[in-house]
Amino acid sequence: MRFTRRHPLLVAVLLCALAVLAARPADRDGSHAPGHGSASGIGAEVARLYEEAATATERYEAGRREAEQQRARAQRLEKRIDRERQEMAGLRKGLGRIASSQYRDGGGLPLTAHMLLADDPDELMRGQRAVAQAEVTLDKAIGRSERAEARLVRDEAKAAAAWRRLEKRNEELAGLKQRIEAKLETARWKLQGQADASVAAGACRGAVRLDQPETRFDRSWVAPVETYALSASYGSGGARWANRHTGQDFAVPIGTPVRAVGTGKVVKVSCGGAFGIEIVVQHAGGYYTQYAHLAAVAVDQGDRVTPGQWIGQSGTSGNSTGPHLHFEVRVTPEMGSAVNPVTWLARHGVAL
């Protein structure tokens, strides 16, 4: 009671404020209610699945490269074995010629008989010593070749076993990648369903604070998405636009993280209308960038953003024929003052 007597005006103001908040509609004008999101929603799940899919792809590609290297090593071993076999075949052929020569020259007779029949016994002895040395050399060469072949065969078997293990691991990684991508596809369309409901109601669901990537950019400007295919360009015609296309479209799957192209301040986050869910960021120099047809936002109006920061996730909300990011550069926060975003980014060192 003492508090009421001393501050009657303050109590009345607080009661009125509570009454207004209780009766307030849920942002039916399409504006964004800041601070209502969390990292536990479907948008965060999509972002997490993107990371898992990227990690699985990296592991699969690394395994595939390792398997190719193992296959190349096995092929090199096989070539070495073939060369060794050819050399050994040549040595055996030489031994056969020596043996045939000995037989023709009476190799079946004892050495004493050869000496009695020979015209020049000294020459005969020299020939016999040469033949004996050749046989010893040949035997040694054949032994080395056989040992080398055995060693190479063992190495080849090891390489083949390693290749089979790699193949099995790659099959497992491919299966994991497919399972993650199937989950991701389901989550994408769930996210898009929430976005469509928000646009239909004219009320954004609130920012989903995504875990930001560890990448730190050393440049002041970046592309609005990391991996993309360019689709509708600035100034192009089409039945879906009243005059000409006012931005650059990036064809990307639903849920793709959308990045702030540079340092700036979020001046608009809204749902509804032709652009669906959109974000507008103000940059130094009097320019604004717009990110439209989103499935989710990760920032609130008034937030400061940095180059490469995830500010939302792409979608196909609003007047859109399929998943993509509509990126626009303007000299005012509202449409009608667009400039070519490709040349504008190029002036800032970003080539698309």
Coordinates of C-alpha atoms in Angstrom, one line a residue:
M1 CA 0.0 0.0 0.0
R2 CA 2.8 2.4 0.7
F3 CA 4.2 1.8 -2.8
T4 CA 0.8 2.6 -4.3
R5 CA 0.4 5.8 -2.3
R6 CA 3.9 7.1 -3.1
H7 CA 3.9 6.1 -6.9
P8 CA 0.3 6.0 -8.1
L9 CA 1.3 7.2 -11.6
L10 CA 4.0 4.6 -12.1
V11 CA 1.7 1.8 -11.0
A12 CA -1.0 3.0 -13.5
V13 CA 1.6 3.1 -16.4
L14 CA 2.8 -0.5 -15.6
L15 CA -0.8 -1.8 -15.5
C16 CA -1.6 -0.2 -18.8
A17 CA 1.6 -1.6 -20.4
L18 CA 0.7 -5.1 -19.2
A19 CA -2.8 -4.8 -20.6
V20 CA -1.5 -3.7 -24.0
L21 CA 1.0 -6.5 -24.1
A22 CA -1.6 -9.1 -23.3
A23 CA -4.0 -7.8 -26.0
R24 CA -1.3 -7.3 -28.7
P25 CA -1.7 -9.5 -31.9
A26 CA 1.2 -11.7 -33.0
D27 CA 2.8 -9.3 -35.5
R28 CA 0.0 -9.5 -38.1
D29 CA 1.6 -6.6 -40.0
G30 CA 4.5 -8.9 -41.1
S31 CA 7.1 -7.3 -38.9
H32 CA 9.6 -9.4 -36.9
A33 CA 9.4 -10.0 -33.2
P34 CA 13.1 -10.0 -32.1
G35 CA 14.6 -12.5 -29.7
H36 CA 12.0 -15.3 -29.9
G37 CA 14.1 -17.9 -31.6
S38 CA 16.6 -20.5 -30.3
A39 CA 19.1 -22.9 -31.7
S40 CA 16.8 -25.9 -31.1
G41 CA 14.4 -25.3 -34.0
I42 CA 14.1 -27.0 -37.4
G43 CA 16.3 -24.3 -38.9
A44 CA 19.1 -25.2 -36.5
E45 CA 18.6 -28.9 -37.3
V46 CA 18.9 -28.2 -41.0
A47 CA 22.1 -26.2 -40.4
R48 CA 23.5 -29.1 -38.3
L49 CA 22.6 -31.6 -41.0
Y50 CA 24.3 -29.5 -43.6
E51 CA 27.5 -29.6 -41.5
E52 CA 27.1 -33.4 -41.0
A53 CA 26.5 -33.9 -44.8
A54 CA 29.6 -31.8 -45.5
T55 CA 31.7 -33.8 -43.0
A56 CA 30.5 -37.1 -44.5
T57 CA 31.2 -35.9 -48.0
E58 CA 34.7 -34.8 -46.9
R59 CA 35.4 -38.2 -45.4
Y60 CA 34.0 -40.0 -48.4
E61 CA 36.1 -37.9 -50.8
A62 CA 39.2 -38.5 -48.7
G63 CA 38.5 -42.3 -48.7
R64 CA 38.0 -42.2 -52.5
R65 CA 41.3 -40.4 -53.0
E66 CA 43.1 -42.9 -50.7
A67 CA 41.5 -45.8 -52.6
E68 CA 42.7 -44.3 -55.9
Q69 CA 46.2 -43.9 -54.5
Q70 CA 46.1 -47.6 -53.3
R71 CA 44.9 -48.7 -56.7
A72 CA 47.8 -46.8 -58.4
R73 CA 50.3 -48.4 -56.0
A74 CA 48.9 -51.8 -56.8
Q75 CA 49.2 -51.1 -60.5
R76 CA 52.8 -50.0 -60.1
L77 CA 53.5 -53.3 -58.2
E78 CA 51.9 -55.3 -61.0
K79 CA 54.1 -53.6 -63.6
R80 CA 57.2 -54.3 -61.6
I81 CA 56.2 -58.0 -61.3
D82 CA 55.6 -58.2 -65.0
R83 CA 59.1 -56.7 -65.7
E84 CA 60.7 -59.2 -63.3
R85 CA 58.9 -62.1 -64.9
Q86 CA 60.0 -61.0 -68.3
E87 CA 63.6 -60.7 -67.2
M88 CA 63.4 -64.1 -65.5
A89 CA 61.9 -65.6 -68.7
G90 CA 64.9 -64.1 -70.7
L91 CA 67.4 -65.6 -68.2
R92 CA 65.7 -69.0 -68.5
K93 CA 65.8 -68.8 -72.3
G94 CA 69.6 -68.0 -72.1
L95 CA 70.1 -71.0 -69.8
G96 CA 68.2 -73.1 -72.3
R97 CA 70.5 -72.0 -75.2
I98 CA 73.6 -72.8 -73.1
A99 CA 72.3 -76.2 -72.3
S100 CA 71.5 -76.9 -76.0
S101 CA 74.9 -75.8 -77.0
Q102 CA 76.5 -78.1 -74.5
Y103 CA 74.4 -81.0 -75.7
R104 CA 75.3 -80.3 -79.4
D105 CA 79.0 -80.1 -78.4
G106 CA 78.8 -83.5 -76.7
G107 CA 77.8 -82.3 -73.3
G108 CA 76.9 -85.8 -72.4
L109 CA 80.6 -87.0 -72.6
P110 CA 82.9 -86.7 -69.6
L111 CA 85.2 -83.7 -69.5
T112 CA 88.3 -86.2 -70.0
A113 CA 86.8 -87.4 -73.3
H114 CA 86.2 -83.8 -74.4
M115 CA 89.9 -83.0 -73.7
L116 CA 91.1 -86.1 -75.6
L117 CA 89.0 -85.3 -78.6
A118 CA 89.6 -81.5 -78.6
D119 CA 92.0 -79.9 -81.0
D120 CA 92.9 -77.3 -78.3
P121 CA 92.5 -78.6 -74.7
D122 CA 93.3 -75.1 -73.2
E123 CA 90.6 -73.5 -75.2
L124 CA 88.2 -76.2 -74.2
M125 CA 89.0 -75.5 -70.5
R126 CA 88.5 -71.8 -70.9
G127 CA 85.1 -72.5 -72.5
Q128 CA 84.1 -74.8 -69.7
R129 CA 85.0 -72.3 -67.1
A130 CA 83.0 -69.6 -69.0
V131 CA 80.1 -71.9 -69.1
A132 CA 80.3 -72.7 -65.4
Q133 CA 80.5 -69.1 -64.5
A134 CA 77.6 -68.3 -66.7
E135 CA 75.6 -71.1 -65.0
V136 CA 76.4 -69.7 -61.5
T137 CA 75.5 -66.2 -62.6
L138 CA 72.3 -67.4 -64.1
D139 CA 71.4 -69.4 -61.0
K140 CA 72.0 -66.3 -58.8
A141 CA 69.9 -64.1 -61.1
I142 CA 67.1 -66.6 -61.1
G143 CA 67.2 -66.8 -57.3
R144 CA 67.0 -63.1 -57.0
S145 CA 64.2 -62.9 -59.5
E146 CA 62.2 -65.6 -57.8
R147 CA 62.7 -63.9 -54.4
A148 CA 61.7 -60.5 -55.9
E149 CA 58.6 -62.1 -57.5
A150 CA 57.6 -63.6 -54.2
R151 CA 58.1 -60.3 -52.4
L152 CA 56.1 -58.4 -55.0
V153 CA 53.3 -61.0 -55.0
R154 CA 53.0 -60.5 -51.2
D155 CA 53.0 -56.7 -51.6
E156 CA 50.3 -57.1 -54.3
A157 CA 48.2 -59.2 -52.0
K158 CA 48.6 -56.6 -49.2
A159 CA 47.6 -53.8 -51.6
A160 CA 44.6 -55.8 -52.8
A161 CA 43.5 -56.4 -49.2
A162 CA 43.9 -52.7 -48.4
W163 CA 41.9 -51.8 -51.5
R164 CA 39.1 -54.1 -50.4
R165 CA 39.0 -52.5 -46.9
L166 CA 38.9 -49.0 -48.5
E167 CA 36.1 -50.1 -50.8
K168 CA 34.1 -51.4 -47.8
R169 CA 34.7 -48.2 -45.9
N170 CA 33.7 -46.0 -48.8
E171 CA 30.5 -48.0 -49.2
E172 CA 29.7 -47.4 -45.6
L173 CA 30.5 -43.7 -45.9
A174 CA 28.4 -43.4 -49.0
G175 CA 25.5 -45.0 -47.1
L176 CA 26.0 -42.6 -44.2
K177 CA 26.0 -39.7 -46.6
Q178 CA 22.8 -40.8 -48.3
R179 CA 21.1 -41.3 -44.9
I180 CA 22.1 -37.8 -43.8
E181 CA 21.0 -36.3 -47.1
A182 CA 17.6 -38.0 -46.8
K183 CA 17.2 -36.5 -43.3
L184 CA 18.3 -33.2 -44.7
E185 CA 15.8 -33.2 -47.5
T186 CA 12.9 -34.0 -45.0
A187 CA 14.1 -31.3 -42.7
R188 CA 14.4 -28.7 -45.5
W189 CA 10.7 -29.1 -46.5
K190 CA 9.6 -29.0 -42.9
L191 CA 11.5 -25.7 -42.5
Q192 CA 9.9 -24.4 -45.7
G193 CA 6.5 -25.4 -44.4
Q194 CA 7.1 -23.3 -41.3
A195 CA 8.2 -20.4 -43.6
D196 CA 5.1 -20.7 -45.7
A197 CA 2.9 -20.6 -42.6
S198 CA 4.7 -17.5 -41.4
V199 CA 4.3 -15.8 -44.7
A200 CA 0.6 -16.7 -44.8
A201 CA 0.1 -15.3 -41.3
G202 CA 2.3 -12.3 -42.0
A203 CA 4.3 -12.9 -38.9
C204 CA 7.9 -14.1 -38.7
R205 CA 8.7 -16.9 -36.2
G206 CA 11.7 -15.1 -34.8
A207 CA 15.5 -15.5 -35.2
V208 CA 17.0 -18.9 -34.9
R209 CA 20.5 -18.3 -33.5
L210 CA 22.6 -20.6 -35.6
D211 CA 26.0 -21.9 -34.5
Q212 CA 28.3 -19.8 -36.7
P213 CA 31.0 -21.5 -38.8
E214 CA 34.6 -21.4 -37.6
T215 CA 35.7 -19.7 -40.8
R216 CA 37.1 -16.2 -40.3
F217 CA 37.2 -14.1 -43.4
D218 CA 40.2 -11.9 -44.0
R219 CA 38.4 -9.8 -46.6
S220 CA 35.7 -7.2 -46.1
W221 CA 33.2 -8.6 -48.6
V222 CA 32.1 -12.1 -49.6
A223 CA 29.4 -13.7 -51.7
P224 CA 26.0 -14.2 -50.0
V225 CA 26.2 -18.0 -50.3
E226 CA 29.2 -20.3 -50.5
T227 CA 28.2 -22.8 -53.2
Y228 CA 25.7 -21.8 -55.8
A229 CA 24.6 -21.7 -59.4
L230 CA 23.6 -18.3 -60.8
S231 CA 20.1 -18.2 -62.2
A232 CA 18.0 -15.1 -63.0
S233 CA 20.2 -12.1 -63.4
Y234 CA 19.8 -8.4 -62.8
G235 CA 17.7 -6.7 -65.5
S236 CA 16.4 -9.9 -67.0
G237 CA 12.7 -10.1 -68.1
G238 CA 10.1 -12.5 -67.0
A239 CA 6.4 -13.0 -66.4
R240 CA 6.8 -12.9 -62.6
W241 CA 8.2 -9.4 -62.5
A242 CA 6.3 -6.2 -63.3
N243 CA 9.3 -4.6 -65.1
R244 CA 12.7 -6.2 -64.9
H245 CA 14.4 -8.4 -62.4
T246 CA 15.9 -6.2 -59.7
G247 CA 18.5 -8.6 -58.2
Q248 CA 20.7 -11.6 -58.8
D249 CA 19.3 -15.1 -58.0
F250 CA 21.5 -17.8 -56.5
A251 CA 20.0 -21.3 -57.1
V252 CA 20.7 -23.2 -53.8
P253 CA 18.8 -25.8 -51.8
I254 CA 16.3 -24.9 -49.0
G255 CA 18.1 -24.3 -45.8
T256 CA 21.4 -23.2 -47.3
P257 CA 23.1 -20.8 -44.9
V258 CA 22.9 -17.2 -46.2
R259 CA 25.8 -14.9 -45.4
A260 CA 26.0 -11.1 -44.8
V261 CA 28.2 -9.9 -47.7
G262 CA 29.8 -7.3 -45.5
T263 CA 29.8 -5.4 -42.2
G264 CA 26.5 -3.7 -41.5
K265 CA 23.3 -3.3 -39.5
V266 CA 20.1 -5.2 -39.9
V267 CA 17.4 -2.6 -40.7
K268 CA 14.6 -4.9 -41.7
V269 CA 13.4 -8.4 -41.1
S270 CA 9.9 -9.1 -42.4
C271 CA 7.5 -11.8 -43.8
G272 CA 4.8 -11.6 -46.4
G273 CA 4.6 -10.0 -49.8
A274 CA 6.3 -10.9 -53.0
F275 CA 9.7 -11.3 -51.3
G276 CA 8.4 -13.7 -48.7
I277 CA 10.8 -13.7 -45.7
E278 CA 13.5 -11.1 -46.2
I279 CA 16.3 -9.3 -44.5
V280 CA 17.7 -5.9 -45.4
V281 CA 21.2 -4.9 -44.2
Q282 CA 22.6 -1.3 -44.2
H283 CA 26.3 -0.9 -45.1
A284 CA 28.7 2.0 -45.0
G285 CA 28.6 4.3 -48.1
G286 CA 24.8 4.5 -48.3
Y287 CA 24.1 1.0 -49.7
Y288 CA 21.7 -1.7 -48.6
T289 CA 21.7 -5.4 -49.4
Q290 CA 18.5 -7.5 -49.4
Y291 CA 18.2 -11.3 -48.9
A292 CA 14.8 -12.6 -50.0
H293 CA 12.7 -15.7 -50.3
L294 CA 14.2 -17.1 -47.1
A295 CA 13.0 -20.1 -45.1
A296 CA 14.3 -18.7 -41.8
V297 CA 16.2 -15.8 -40.3
A298 CA 19.1 -15.9 -37.8
V299 CA 19.2 -12.2 -36.9
D300 CA 17.0 -9.6 -35.4
Q301 CA 16.3 -6.0 -36.6
G302 CA 19.0 -3.8 -35.1
D303 CA 21.7 -6.5 -35.0
R304 CA 25.2 -5.8 -36.2
V305 CA 26.6 -8.3 -38.7
T306 CA 30.1 -9.1 -40.1
P307 CA 31.3 -10.5 -43.4
G308 CA 30.4 -14.1 -43.8
Q309 CA 28.1 -14.2 -40.8
W310 CA 25.1 -16.5 -41.2
I311 CA 22.1 -14.3 -41.1
G312 CA 19.4 -16.7 -42.4
Q313 CA 18.6 -19.8 -44.5
S314 CA 17.5 -19.9 -48.1
G315 CA 14.1 -21.1 -49.2
T316 CA 11.3 -20.5 -51.6
S317 CA 8.9 -18.2 -49.8
G318 CA 6.8 -15.5 -51.4
N319 CA 6.7 -15.1 -55.2
S320 CA 9.2 -17.8 -56.0
T321 CA 9.2 -20.7 -58.5
G322 CA 11.8 -22.8 -56.6
P323 CA 14.5 -22.7 -53.9
H324 CA 16.9 -19.8 -54.4
L325 CA 18.2 -16.7 -52.8
H326 CA 17.2 -13.4 -54.3
F327 CA 20.1 -10.9 -53.6
E328 CA 19.6 -7.3 -54.2
V329 CA 21.7 -4.1 -53.7
R330 CA 19.9 -0.8 -53.2
V331 CA 20.6 2.8 -52.3
T332 CA 17.6 2.9 -50.1
P333 CA 16.1 0.3 -47.7
E334 CA 13.0 -0.2 -49.9
M335 CA 12.7 -1.6 -53.4
G336 CA 12.8 0.7 -56.4
S337 CA 16.4 1.8 -56.0
A338 CA 18.3 -1.3 -57.0
V339 CA 21.7 -1.4 -58.7
N340 CA 23.4 -4.3 -60.5
P341 CA 24.6 -6.5 -57.6
V342 CA 27.1 -8.4 -59.7
T343 CA 29.1 -5.3 -60.7
W344 CA 28.6 -3.9 -57.2
L345 CA 30.2 -7.0 -55.6
A346 CA 32.9 -7.0 -58.3
R347 CA 33.9 -3.5 -57.3
H348 CA 34.3 -4.8 -53.7
G349 CA 36.5 -7.6 -54.9
V350 CA 33.9 -10.4 -55.1
A351 CA 33.7 -12.2 -58.4
L352 CA 30.7 -14.4 -58.9

